[in-house]
JSON list of C-alpha atoms in Angstrom, two decimals:
[
{"chain": "A", "resi": 162, "resn": "LYS", "atom": "CA", "xyz": [95.72, 166.72, -67.00]},
{"chain": "A", "resi": 163, "resn": "GLN", "atom": "CA", "xyz": [95.67, 166.43, -70.78]},
{"chain": "A", "resi": 164, "resn": "GLU", "atom": "CA", "xyz": [92.43, 167.57, -72.42]},
{"chain": "A", "resi": 165, "resn": "VAL", "atom": "CA", "xyz": [91.64, 167.26, -76.11]},
{"chain": "A", "resi": 166, "resn": "THR", "atom": "CA", "xyz": [89.04, 169.48, -77.74]},
{"chain": "A", "resi": 167, "resn": "GLN", "atom": "CA", "xyz": [87.63, 169.27, -81.25]},
{"chain": "A", "resi": 168, "resn": "ILE", "atom": "CA", "xyz": [85.88, 172.11, -82.99]},
{"chain": "A", "resi": 169, "resn": "PRO", "atom": "CA", "xyz": [83.38, 172.18, -84.55]},
{"chain": "A", "resi": 170, "resn": "ALA", "atom": "CA", "xyz": [81.30, 169.40, -83.02]},
{"chain": "A", "resi": 171, "resn": "ALA", "atom": "CA", "xyz": [79.39, 169.03, -86.28]},
{"chain": "A", "resi": 172, "resn": "LEU", "atom": "CA", "xyz": [79.87, 170.30, -89.81]},
{"chain": "A", "resi": 173, "resn": "SER", "atom": "CA", "xyz": [77.77, 170.13, -92.96]},
{"chain": "A", "resi": 174, "resn": "VAL", "atom": "CA", "xyz": [79.31, 171.06, -96.31]},
{"chain": "A", "resi": 175, "resn": "PRO", "atom": "CA", "xyz": [78.40, 170.65, -99.98]},
{"chain": "A", "resi": 176, "resn": "GLU", "atom": "CA", "xyz": [80.27, 168.11, -102.03]},
{"chain": "A", "resi": 177, "resn": "GLY", "atom": "CA", "xyz": [83.55, 169.34, -103.49]},
{"chain": "A", "resi": 178, "resn": "GLU", "atom": "CA", "xyz": [84.36, 171.80, -100.75]},
{"chain": "A", "resi": 179, "resn": "ASN", "atom": "CA", "xyz": [87.74, 171.81, -99.01]},
{"chain": "A", "resi": 180, "resn": "LEU", "atom": "CA", "xyz": [87.42, 171.75, -95.24]},
{"chain": "A", "resi": 181, "resn": "VAL", "atom": "CA", "xyz": [89.46, 171.88, -92.05]},
{"chain": "A", "resi": 182, "resn": "LEU", "atom": "CA", "xyz": [88.79, 170.07, -88.79]},
{"chain": "A", "resi": 183, "resn": "ASN", "atom": "CA", "xyz": [90.48, 171.34, -85.65]},
{"chain": "A", "resi": 184, "resn": "CYS", "atom": "CA", "xyz": [91.92, 169.60, -82.63]},
{"chain": "A", "resi": 185, "resn": "SER", "atom": "CA", "xyz": [93.54, 171.30, -79.64]},
{"chain": "A", "resi": 186, "resn": "PHE", "atom": "CA", "xyz": [95.30, 169.81, -76.61]},
{"chain": "A", "resi": 187, "resn": "THR", "atom": "CA", "xyz": [96.35, 171.38, -73.34]},
{"chain": "A", "resi": 188, "resn": "ASP", "atom": "CA", "xyz": [99.68, 169.63, -72.67]},
{"chain": "A", "resi": 189, "resn": "SER", "atom": "CA", "xyz": [102.33, 169.86, -75.39]},
{"chain": "A", "resi": 190, "resn": "ALA", "atom": "CA", "xyz": [104.32, 166.89, -74.00]},
{"chain": "A", "resi": 191, "resn": "ILE", "atom": "CA", "xyz": [102.79, 164.41, -76.42]},
{"chain": "A", "resi": 192, "resn": "TYR", "atom": "CA", "xyz": [104.22, 161.27, -77.99]},
{"chain": "A", "resi": 193, "resn": "ASN", "atom": "CA", "xyz": [102.09, 161.38, -81.14]},
{"chain": "A", "resi": 194, "resn": "LEU", "atom": "CA", "xyz": [98.75, 162.54, -82.51]},
{"chain": "A", "resi": 195, "resn": "GLN", "atom": "CA", "xyz": [96.45, 160.36, -84.54]},
{"chain": "A", "resi": 196, "resn": "TRP", "atom": "CA", "xyz": [93.35, 161.10, -86.60]},
{"chain": "A", "resi": 197, "resn": "PHE", "atom": "CA", "xyz": [90.62, 158.46, -86.86]},
{"chain": "A", "resi": 198, "resn": "ARG", "atom": "CA", "xyz": [87.43, 158.06, -88.78]},
{"chain": "A", "resi": 199, "resn": "GLN", "atom": "CA", "xyz": [84.38, 156.40, -87.22]},
{"chain": "A", "resi": 200, "resn": "ASP", "atom": "CA", "xyz": [81.35, 155.32, -89.23]},
{"chain": "A", "resi": 201, "resn": "PRO", "atom": "CA", "xyz": [78.03, 154.76, -87.42]},
{"chain": "A", "resi": 202, "resn": "GLY", "atom": "CA", "xyz": [77.93, 151.46, -85.56]},
{"chain": "A", "resi": 203, "resn": "LYS", "atom": "CA", "xyz": [81.49, 150.61, -86.49]},
{"chain": "A", "resi": 204, "resn": "GLY", "atom": "CA", "xyz": [84.95, 150.78, -85.04]},
{"chain": "A", "resi": 205, "resn": "LEU", "atom": "CA", "xyz": [87.65, 153.33, -85.67]},
{"chain": "A", "resi": 206, "resn": "THR", "atom": "CA", "xyz": [89.84, 153.47, -88.74]},
{"chain": "A", "resi": 207, "resn": "SER", "atom": "CA", "xyz": [93.22, 155.15, -88.44]},
{"chain": "A", "resi": 208, "resn": "LEU", "atom": "CA", "xyz": [93.69, 157.89, -91.03]},
{"chain": "A", "resi": 209, "resn": "LEU", "atom": "CA", "xyz": [96.94, 159.62, -90.20]},
{"chain": "A", "resi": 210, "resn": "LEU", "atom": "CA", "xyz": [99.54, 159.40, -87.46]},
{"chain": "A", "resi": 211, "resn": "ILE", "atom": "CA", "xyz": [101.93, 162.26, -86.69]},
{"chain": "A", "resi": 212, "resn": "GLN", "atom": "CA", "xyz": [104.90, 161.64, -84.43]},
{"chain": "A", "resi": 213, "resn": "SER", "atom": "CA", "xyz": [105.80, 164.40, -82.00]},
{"chain": "A", "resi": 214, "resn": "SER", "atom": "CA", "xyz": [108.90, 165.24, -84.06]},
{"chain": "A", "resi": 215, "resn": "GLN", "atom": "CA", "xyz": [106.90, 165.68, -87.27]},
{"chain": "A", "resi": 216, "resn": "ARG", "atom": "CA", "xyz": [104.85, 168.62, -88.47]},
{"chain": "A", "resi": 217, "resn": "GLU", "atom": "CA", "xyz": [102.52, 166.99, -90.98]},
{"chain": "A", "resi": 218, "resn": "GLN", "atom": "CA", "xyz": [101.42, 163.82, -92.70]},
{"chain": "A", "resi": 219, "resn": "THR", "atom": "CA", "xyz": [99.55, 163.32, -95.97]},
{"chain": "A", "resi": 220, "resn": "SER", "atom": "CA", "xyz": [97.45, 160.50, -97.35]},
{"chain": "A", "resi": 221, "resn": "GLY", "atom": "CA", "xyz": [95.54, 161.04, -100.57]},
{"chain": "A", "resi": 222, "resn": "ARG", "atom": "CA", "xyz": [93.10, 163.93, -100.06]},
{"chain": "A", "resi": 223, "resn": "LEU", "atom": "CA", "xyz": [93.92, 164.16, -96.37]},
{"chain": "A", "resi": 224, "resn": "ASN", "atom": "CA", "xyz": [96.60, 166.28, -94.75]},
{"chain": "A", "resi": 225, "resn": "ALA", "atom": "CA", "xyz": [97.17, 166.52, -91.02]},
{"chain": "A", "resi": 226, "resn": "SER", "atom": "CA", "xyz": [99.39, 169.11, -89.38]},
{"chain": "A", "resi": 227, "resn": "LEU", "atom": "CA", "xyz": [100.78, 169.32, -85.87]},
{"chain": "A", "resi": 228, "resn": "ASP", "atom": "CA", "xyz": [101.94, 172.38, -83.94]},
{"chain": "A", "resi": 229, "resn": "LYS", "atom": "CA", "xyz": [103.01, 171.16, -80.52]},
{"chain": "A", "resi": 230, "resn": "SER", "atom": "CA", "xyz": [103.97, 174.58, -79.20]},
{"chain": "A", "resi": 231, "resn": "SER", "atom": "CA", "xyz": [100.47, 175.93, -79.70]},
{"chain": "A", "resi": 232, "resn": "GLY", "atom": "CA", "xyz": [98.76, 172.64, -78.85]},
{"chain": "A", "resi": 233, "resn": "ARG", "atom": "CA", "xyz": [96.96, 172.32, -82.16]},
{"chain": "A", "resi": 234, "resn": "SER", "atom": "CA", "xyz": [96.41, 169.91, -85.00]},
{"chain": "A", "resi": 235, "resn": "THR", "atom": "CA", "xyz": [94.31, 170.30, -88.13]},
{"chain": "A", "resi": 236, "resn": "LEU", "atom": "CA", "xyz": [92.92, 167.74, -90.55]},
{"chain": "A", "resi": 237, "resn": "TYR", "atom": "CA", "xyz": [92.48, 169.12, -94.03]},
{"chain": "A", "resi": 238, "resn": "ILE", "atom": "CA", "xyz": [90.15, 167.27, -96.41]},
{"chain": "A", "resi": 239, "resn": "ALA", "atom": "CA", "xyz": [90.36, 168.31, -100.05]},
{"chain": "A", "resi": 240, "resn": "ALA", "atom": "CA", "xyz": [87.48, 168.05, -102.51]},
{"chain": "A", "resi": 241, "resn": "SER", "atom": "CA", "xyz": [85.09, 166.47, -100.01]},
{"chain": "A", "resi": 242, "resn": "GLN", "atom": "CA", "xyz": [82.79, 163.63, -101.12]},
{"chain": "A", "resi": 243, "resn": "PRO", "atom": "CA", "xyz": [79.59, 162.18, -99.64]},
{"chain": "A", "resi": 244, "resn": "GLY", "atom": "CA", "xyz": [81.62, 159.09, -98.71]},
{"chain": "A", "resi": 245, "resn": "ASP", "atom": "CA", "xyz": [83.66, 161.27, -96.35]},
{"chain": "A", "resi": 246, "resn": "SER", "atom": "CA", "xyz": [80.61, 161.65, -94.11]},
{"chain": "A", "resi": 247, "resn": "ALA", "atom": "CA", "xyz": [81.59, 160.22, -90.72]},
{"chain": "A", "resi": 248, "resn": "THR", "atom": "CA", "xyz": [82.80, 161.27, -87.30]},
{"chain": "A", "resi": 249, "resn": "TYR", "atom": "CA", "xyz": [86.45, 162.28, -87.15]},
{"chain": "A", "resi": 250, "resn": "LEU", "atom": "CA", "xyz": [88.36, 161.83, -83.91]},
{"chain": "A", "resi": 251, "resn": "CYS", "atom": "CA", "xyz": [91.76, 163.05, -82.91]},
{"chain": "A", "resi": 252, "resn": "ALA", "atom": "CA", "xyz": [93.75, 161.28, -80.22]},
{"chain": "A", "resi": 253, "resn": "VAL", "atom": "CA", "xyz": [96.86, 162.34, -78.36]},
{"chain": "A", "resi": 254, "resn": "GLY", "atom": "CA", "xyz": [99.33, 159.74, -77.15]},
{"chain": "A", "resi": 255, "resn": "ARG", "atom": "CA", "xyz": [101.59, 160.36, -74.20]},
{"chain": "A", "resi": 256, "resn": "ARG", "atom": "CA", "xyz": [104.16, 158.34, -72.31]},
{"chain": "A", "resi": 257, "resn": "THR", "atom": "CA", "xyz": [104.43, 160.23, -69.04]},
{"chain": "A", "resi": 258, "resn": "GLY", "atom": "CA", "xyz": [102.75, 158.31, -66.23]},
{"chain": "A", "resi": 259, "resn": "GLY", "atom": "CA", "xyz": [102.17, 155.32, -68.44]},
{"chain": "A", "resi": 260, "resn": "PHE", "atom": "CA", "xyz": [101.31, 154.88, -72.07]},
{"chain": "A", "resi": 261, "resn": "LYS", "atom": "CA", "xyz": [97.90, 156.53, -72.52]},
{"chain": "A", "resi": 262, "resn": "THR", "atom": "CA", "xyz": [95.78, 157.77, -75.39]},
{"chain": "A", "resi": 263, "resn": "ILE", "atom": "CA", "xyz": [93.33, 160.62, -74.92]},
{"chain": "A", "resi": 264, "resn": "PHE", "atom": "CA", "xyz": [90.60, 161.26, -77.45]},
{"chain": "A", "resi": 265, "resn": "GLY", "atom": "CA", "xyz": [88.64, 164.33, -78.38]},
{"chain": "A", "resi": 266, "resn": "ALA", "atom": "CA", "xyz": [84.85, 164.09, -78.58]},
{"chain": "A", "resi": 267, "resn": "GLY", "atom": "CA", "xyz": [84.95, 164.17, -82.38]},
{"chain": "A", "resi": 268, "resn": "THR", "atom": "CA", "xyz": [83.61, 166.23, -85.26]},
{"chain": "A", "resi": 269, "resn": "ARG", "atom": "CA", "xyz": [80.60, 164.80, -87.08]},
{"chain": "A", "resi": 270, "resn": "LEU", "atom": "CA", "xyz": [80.94, 165.61, -90.77]},
{"chain": "A", "resi": 271, "resn": "PHE", "atom": "CA", "xyz": [78.13, 165.48, -93.31]},
{"chain": "A", "resi": 272, "resn": "VAL", "atom": "CA", "xyz": [78.96, 166.05, -96.98]},
{"chain": "A", "resi": 273, "resn": "LYS", "atom": "CA", "xyz": [75.89, 166.78, -99.07]},
{"chain": "A", "resi": 274, "resn": "ALA", "atom": "CA", "xyz": [75.68, 165.49, -102.64]},
{"chain": "B", "resi": 931, "resn": "GLU", "atom": "CA", "xyz": [93.64, 139.40, -92.43]},
{"chain": "B", "resi": 932, "resn": "ALA", "atom": "CA", "xyz": [94.66, 141.55, -89.46]},
{"chain": "B", "resi": 933, "resn": "GLN", "atom": "CA", "xyz": [91.79, 141.57, -86.99]},
{"chain": "B", "resi": 934, "resn": "VAL", "atom": "CA", "xyz": [90.71, 142.67, -83.55]},
{"chain": "B", "resi": 935, "resn": "THR", "atom": "CA", "xyz": [87.64, 140.66, -82.60]},
{"chain": "B", "resi": 936, "resn": "GLN", "atom": "CA", "xyz": [85.30, 141.55, -79.78]},
{"chain": "B", "resi": 937, "resn": "ASN", "atom": "CA", "xyz": [82.45, 139.47, -78.43]},
{"chain": "B", "resi": 938, "resn": "PRO", "atom": "CA", "xyz": [79.65, 139.93, -77.95]},
{"chain": "B", "resi": 939, "resn": "ARG", "atom": "CA", "xyz": [78.74, 142.83, -80.24]},
{"chain": "B", "resi": 940, "resn": "TYR", "atom": "CA", "xyz": [75.60, 143.59, -78.27]},
{"chain": "B", "resi": 941, "resn": "LEU", "atom": "CA", "xyz": [74.72, 142.73, -74.67]},
{"chain": "B", "resi": 942, "resn": "ILE", "atom": "CA", "xyz": [71.86, 143.64, -72.38]},
{"chain": "B", "resi": 943, "resn": "THR", "atom": "CA", "xyz": [72.31, 142.60, -68.77]},
{"chain": "B", "resi": 944, "resn": "VAL", "atom": "CA", "xyz": [70.98, 143.36, -65.30]},
{"chain": "B", "resi": 945, "resn": "THR", "atom": "CA", "xyz": [72.67, 145.25, -62.51]},
{"chain": "B", "resi": 946, "resn": "GLY", "atom": "CA", "xyz": [75.10, 143.15, -60.53]},
{"chain": "B", "resi": 947, "resn": "LYS", "atom": "CA", "xyz": [75.41, 140.22, -62.91]},
{"chain": "B", "resi": 948, "resn": "LYS", "atom": "CA", "xyz": [79.06, 139.60, -63.70]},
{"chain": "B", "resi": 949, "resn": "LEU", "atom": "CA", "xyz": [80.02, 139.71, -67.36]},
{"chain": "B", "resi": 950, "resn": "THR", "atom": "CA", "xyz": [83.08, 139.44, -69.56]},
{"chain": "B", "resi": 951, "resn": "VAL", "atom": "CA", "xyz": [83.68, 141.04, -72.94]},
{"chain": "B", "resi": 952, "resn": "THR", "atom": "CA", "xyz": [86.34, 139.21, -74.88]},
{"chain": "B", "resi": 953, "resn": "CYS", "atom": "CA", "xyz": [88.94, 140.72, -77.18]},
{"chain": "B", "resi": 954, "resn": "SER", "atom": "CA", "xyz": [91.26, 138.75, -79.41]},
{"chain": "B", "resi": 955, "resn": "GLN", "atom": "CA", "xyz": [93.89, 139.88, -81.91]},
{"chain": "B", "resi": 956, "resn": "ASN", "atom": "CA", "xyz": [95.82, 137.98, -84.54]},
{"chain": "B", "resi": 957, "resn": "MET", "atom": "CA", "xyz": [98.60, 140.52, -85.11]},
{"chain": "B", "resi": 958, "resn": "ASN", "atom": "CA", "xyz": [100.91, 139.48, -82.26]},
{"chain": "B", "resi": 959, "resn": "HIS", "atom": "CA", "xyz": [100.84, 143.02, -80.89]},
{"chain": "B", "resi": 960, "resn": "GLU", "atom": "CA", "xyz": [102.12, 143.57, -77.38]},
{"chain": "B", "resi": 961, "resn": "TYR", "atom": "CA", "xyz": [100.09, 146.67, -76.53]},
{"chain": "B", "resi": 962, "resn": "MET", "atom": "CA", "xyz": [96.32, 146.35, -76.09]},
{"chain": "B", "resi": 963, "resn": "SER", "atom": "CA", "xyz": [93.76, 148.61, -74.50]},
{"chain": "B", "resi": 964, "resn": "TRP", "atom": "CA", "xyz": [90.08, 149.04, -73.69]},
{"chain": "B", "resi": 965, "resn": "TYR", "atom": "CA", "xyz": [88.02, 152.19, -74.20]},
{"chain": "B", "resi": 966, "resn": "ARG", "atom": "CA", "xyz": [84.49, 153.26, -73.58]},
{"chain": "B", "resi": 967, "resn": "GLN", "atom": "CA", "xyz": [82.70, 155.77, -75.76]},
{"chain": "B", "resi": 968, "resn": "ASP", "atom": "CA", "xyz": [79.90, 157.96, -74.47]},
{"chain": "B", "resi": 969, "resn": "PRO", "atom": "CA", "xyz": [78.04, 160.77, -76.27]},
{"chain": "B", "resi": 970, "resn": "GLY", "atom": "CA", "xyz": [79.82, 164.09, -75.92]},
{"chain": "B", "resi": 971, "resn": "LEU", "atom": "CA", "xyz": [82.75, 162.54, -74.05]},
{"chain": "B", "resi": 972, "resn": "GLY", "atom": "CA", "xyz": [84.61, 160.78, -76.83]},
{"chain": "B", "resi": 973, "resn": "LEU", "atom": "CA", "xyz": [86.63, 157.66, -76.08]},
{"chain": "B", "resi": 974, "resn": "ARG", "atom": "CA", "xyz": [88.12, 157.23, -72.65]},
{"chain": "B", "resi": 975, "resn": "GLN", "atom": "CA", "xyz": [90.78, 154.67, -71.85]},
{"chain": "B", "resi": 976, "resn": "ILE", "atom": "CA", "xyz": [89.78, 152.11, -69.22]},
{"chain": "B", "resi": 977, "resn": "TYR", "atom": "CA", "xyz": [92.81, 149.83, -68.97]},
{"chain": "B", "resi": 978, "resn": "TYR", "atom": "CA", "xyz": [95.81, 149.00, -71.10]},
{"chain": "B", "resi": 979, "resn": "SER", "atom": "CA", "xyz": [98.38, 146.26, -71.25]},
{"chain": "B", "resi": 980, "resn": "MET", "atom": "CA", "xyz": [101.93, 146.60, -72.49]},
{"chain": "B", "resi": 981, "resn": "ASN", "atom": "CA", "xyz": [102.51, 142.83, -72.55]},
{"chain": "B", "resi": 982, "resn": "VAL", "atom": "CA", "xyz": [101.49, 139.51, -71.02]},
{"chain": "B", "resi": 983, "resn": "GLU", "atom": "CA", "xyz": [100.83, 139.89, -67.28]},
{"chain": "B", "resi": 984, "resn": "VAL", "atom": "CA", "xyz": [101.46, 143.66, -67.51]},
{"chain": "B", "resi": 985, "resn": "THR", "atom": "CA", "xyz": [98.35, 145.80, -67.12]},
{"chain": "B", "resi": 986, "resn": "ASP", "atom": "CA", "xyz": [97.73, 149.35, -65.94]},
{"chain": "B", "resi": 987, "resn": "LYS", "atom": "CA", "xyz": [94.85, 151.71, -65.32]},
{"chain": "B", "resi": 988, "resn": "GLY", "atom": "CA", "xyz": [93.70, 154.21, -67.89]},
{"chain": "B", "resi": 989, "resn": "ASP", "atom": "CA", "xyz": [91.59, 157.24, -67.11]},
{"chain": "B", "resi": 990, "resn": "VAL", "atom": "CA", "xyz": [88.34, 155.51, -66.06]},
{"chain": "B", "resi": 991, "resn": "PRO", "atom": "CA", "xyz": [89.21, 152.13, -64.49]},
{"chain": "B", "resi": 992, "resn": "GLU", "atom": "CA", "xyz": [86.65, 152.09, -61.68]},
{"chain": "B", "resi": 993, "resn": "GLY", "atom": "CA", "xyz": [84.28, 149.13, -61.89]},
{"chain": "B", "resi": 994, "resn": "TYR", "atom": "CA", "xyz": [86.39, 147.21, -64.40]},
{"chain": "B", "resi": 995, "resn": "LYS", "atom": "CA", "xyz": [89.02, 144.50, -64.34]},
{"chain": "B", "resi": 996, "resn": "VAL", "atom": "CA", "xyz": [91.25, 143.08, -67.06]},
{"chain": "B", "resi": 997, "resn": "SER", "atom": "CA", "xyz": [93.65, 140.21, -67.45]},
{"chain": "B", "resi": 998, "resn": "ARG", "atom": "CA", "xyz": [96.40, 139.41, -69.93]},
{"chain": "B", "resi": 999, "resn": "LYS", "atom": "CA", "xyz": [97.36, 135.78, -69.57]},
{"chain": "B", "resi": 1000, "resn": "GLU", "atom": "CA", "xyz": [98.34, 135.41, -73.21]},
{"chain": "B", "resi": 1001, "resn": "LYS", "atom": "CA", "xyz": [99.35, 137.90, -75.86]},
{"chain": "B", "resi": 1002, "resn": "ARG", "atom": "CA", "xyz": [96.35, 137.51, -78.15]},
{"chain": "B", "resi": 1003, "resn": "ASN", "atom": "CA", "xyz": [93.55, 137.93, -75.57]},
{"chain": "B", "resi": 1004, "resn": "PHE", "atom": "CA", "xyz": [92.62, 140.84, -73.35]},
{"chain": "B", "resi": 1005, "resn": "PRO", "atom": "CA", "xyz": [89.21, 140.35, -71.73]},
{"chain": "B", "resi": 1006, "resn": "LEU", "atom": "CA", "xyz": [87.32, 143.14, -69.96]},
{"chain": "B", "resi": 1007, "resn": "ILE", "atom": "CA", "xyz": [85.51, 142.03, -66.81]},
{"chain": "B", "resi": 1008, "resn": "LEU", "atom": "CA", "xyz": [82.66, 143.80, -65.06]},
{"chain": "B", "resi": 1009, "resn": "GLU", "atom": "CA", "xyz": [82.28, 142.11, -61.68]},
{"chain": "B", "resi": 1010, "resn": "SER", "atom": "CA", "xyz": [79.11, 143.97, -60.71]},
{"chain": "B", "resi": 1011, "resn": "PRO", "atom": "CA", "xyz": [77.81, 146.05, -63.61]},
{"chain": "B", "resi": 1012, "resn": "SER", "atom": "CA", "xyz": [75.83, 149.19, -62.92]},
{"chain": "B", "resi": 1013, "resn": "PRO", "atom": "CA", "xyz": [73.66, 151.32, -65.24]},
{"chain": "B", "resi": 1014, "resn": "ASN", "atom": "CA", "xyz": [76.40, 153.98, -65.51]},
{"chain": "B", "resi": 1015, "resn": "GLN", "atom": "CA", "xyz": [78.50, 151.38, -67.32]},
{"chain": "B", "resi": 1016, "resn": "THR", "atom": "CA", "xyz": [76.03, 151.37, -70.19]},
{"chain": "B", "resi": 1017, "resn": "SER", "atom": "CA", "xyz": [78.26, 152.39, -73.08]},
{"chain": "B", "resi": 1018, "resn": "LEU", "atom": "CA", "xyz": [79.96, 151.43, -76.32]},
{"chain": "B", "resi": 1019, "resn": "TYR", "atom": "CA", "xyz": [83.20, 149.58, -75.63]},
{"chain": "B", "resi": 1020, "resn": "PHE", "atom": "CA", "xyz": [86.20, 149.24, -77.93]},
{"chain": "B", "resi": 1021, "resn": "CYS", "atom": "CA", "xyz": [89.25, 147.07, -77.73]},
{"chain": "B", "resi": 1022, "resn": "ALA", "atom": "CA", "xyz": [92.38, 148.18, -79.56]},
{"chain": "B", "resi": 1023, "resn": "THR", "atom": "CA", "xyz": [95.87, 146.96, -80.29]},
{"chain": "B", "resi": 1024, "resn": "HIS", "atom": "CA", "xyz": [98.87, 149.00, -81.24]},
{"chain": "B", "resi": 1025, "resn": "ARG", "atom": "CA", "xyz": [101.74, 148.33, -83.59]},
{"chain": "B", "resi": 1026, "resn": "GLY", "atom": "CA", "xyz": [104.26, 150.91, -82.57]},
{"chain": "B", "resi": 1027, "resn": "THR", "atom": "CA", "xyz": [102.13, 154.01, -82.55]},
{"chain": "B", "resi": 1028, "resn": "GLU", "atom": "CA", "xyz": [99.44, 152.86, -85.00]},
{"chain": "B", "resi": 1029, "resn": "ALA", "atom": "CA", "xyz": [96.15, 151.75, -83.44]},
{"chain": "B", "resi": 1030, "resn": "PHE", "atom": "CA", "xyz": [93.76, 149.04, -84.65]},
{"chain": "B", "resi": 1031, "resn": "PHE", "atom": "CA", "xyz": [90.26, 148.91, -83.23]},
{"chain": "B", "resi": 1032, "resn": "GLY", "atom": "CA", "xyz": [87.67, 146.21, -82.87]},
{"chain": "B", "resi": 1033, "resn": "GLN", "atom": "CA", "xyz": [84.09, 146.71, -84.04]},
{"chain": "B", "resi": 1034, "resn": "GLY", "atom": "CA", "xyz": [82.78, 147.59, -80.61]},
{"chain": "B", "resi": 1035, "resn": "THR", "atom": "CA", "xyz": [80.48, 146.07, -78.01]},
{"chain": "B", "resi": 1036, "resn": "ARG", "atom": "CA", "xyz": [77.31, 147.91, -77.12]},
{"chain": "B", "resi": 1037, "resn": "LEU", "atom": "CA", "xyz": [76.50, 147.15, -73.49]},
{"chain": "B", "resi": 1038, "resn": "THR", "atom": "CA", "xyz": [73.26, 148.06, -71.76]},
{"chain": "B", "resi": 1039, "resn": "VAL", "atom": "CA", "xyz": [72.91, 147.54, -68.01]},
{"chain": "B", "resi": 1040, "resn": "VAL", "atom": "CA", "xyz": [69.35, 147.76, -66.71]}
]
């Protein structure tokens, strides 16, 4: 059974710092991996999507990497800003036994001004 | 504007009283799904639908039903809600492998 773990559960950093959020999964037979942002009381916004054949994706100050063999993904945020404060979720998509998406519990990020 | 709309946003109900949470999308996506989000557990998939009249169980389907009679709507039905179904519910659609989420429905069952 696929399990997705995110470490740390919470993180507080000063503004301007570069930071890395981690996501690990137990089954490497994935279809894709997606990073989301969730603001309090709101839905999820897709940040980056990495197909299983890719190793990384970039969007602005965000860079996500994928290493299927080790079951790991990282989300790198450069020059963090207070507006980056949110919960970040990673989700693994798989197609064996049906099309399913499995989420990690998230990392709550707080960027201090 | 591309939208996934859930209703209601907030609902308090009593044990055993049937309820339906609606989900509608205007993107003509085939794939839709329902999730629940609980503290410390992240989002868990309840049901998904690959197309009209095609639905399948996710990881936590017990106590829920869905239907997909038309492409744009994917309602979540709780025939006999129980307190352990108190949660934050999200509907999502997918375009290829990109997911779009609704704003969520906070359900409390007392």
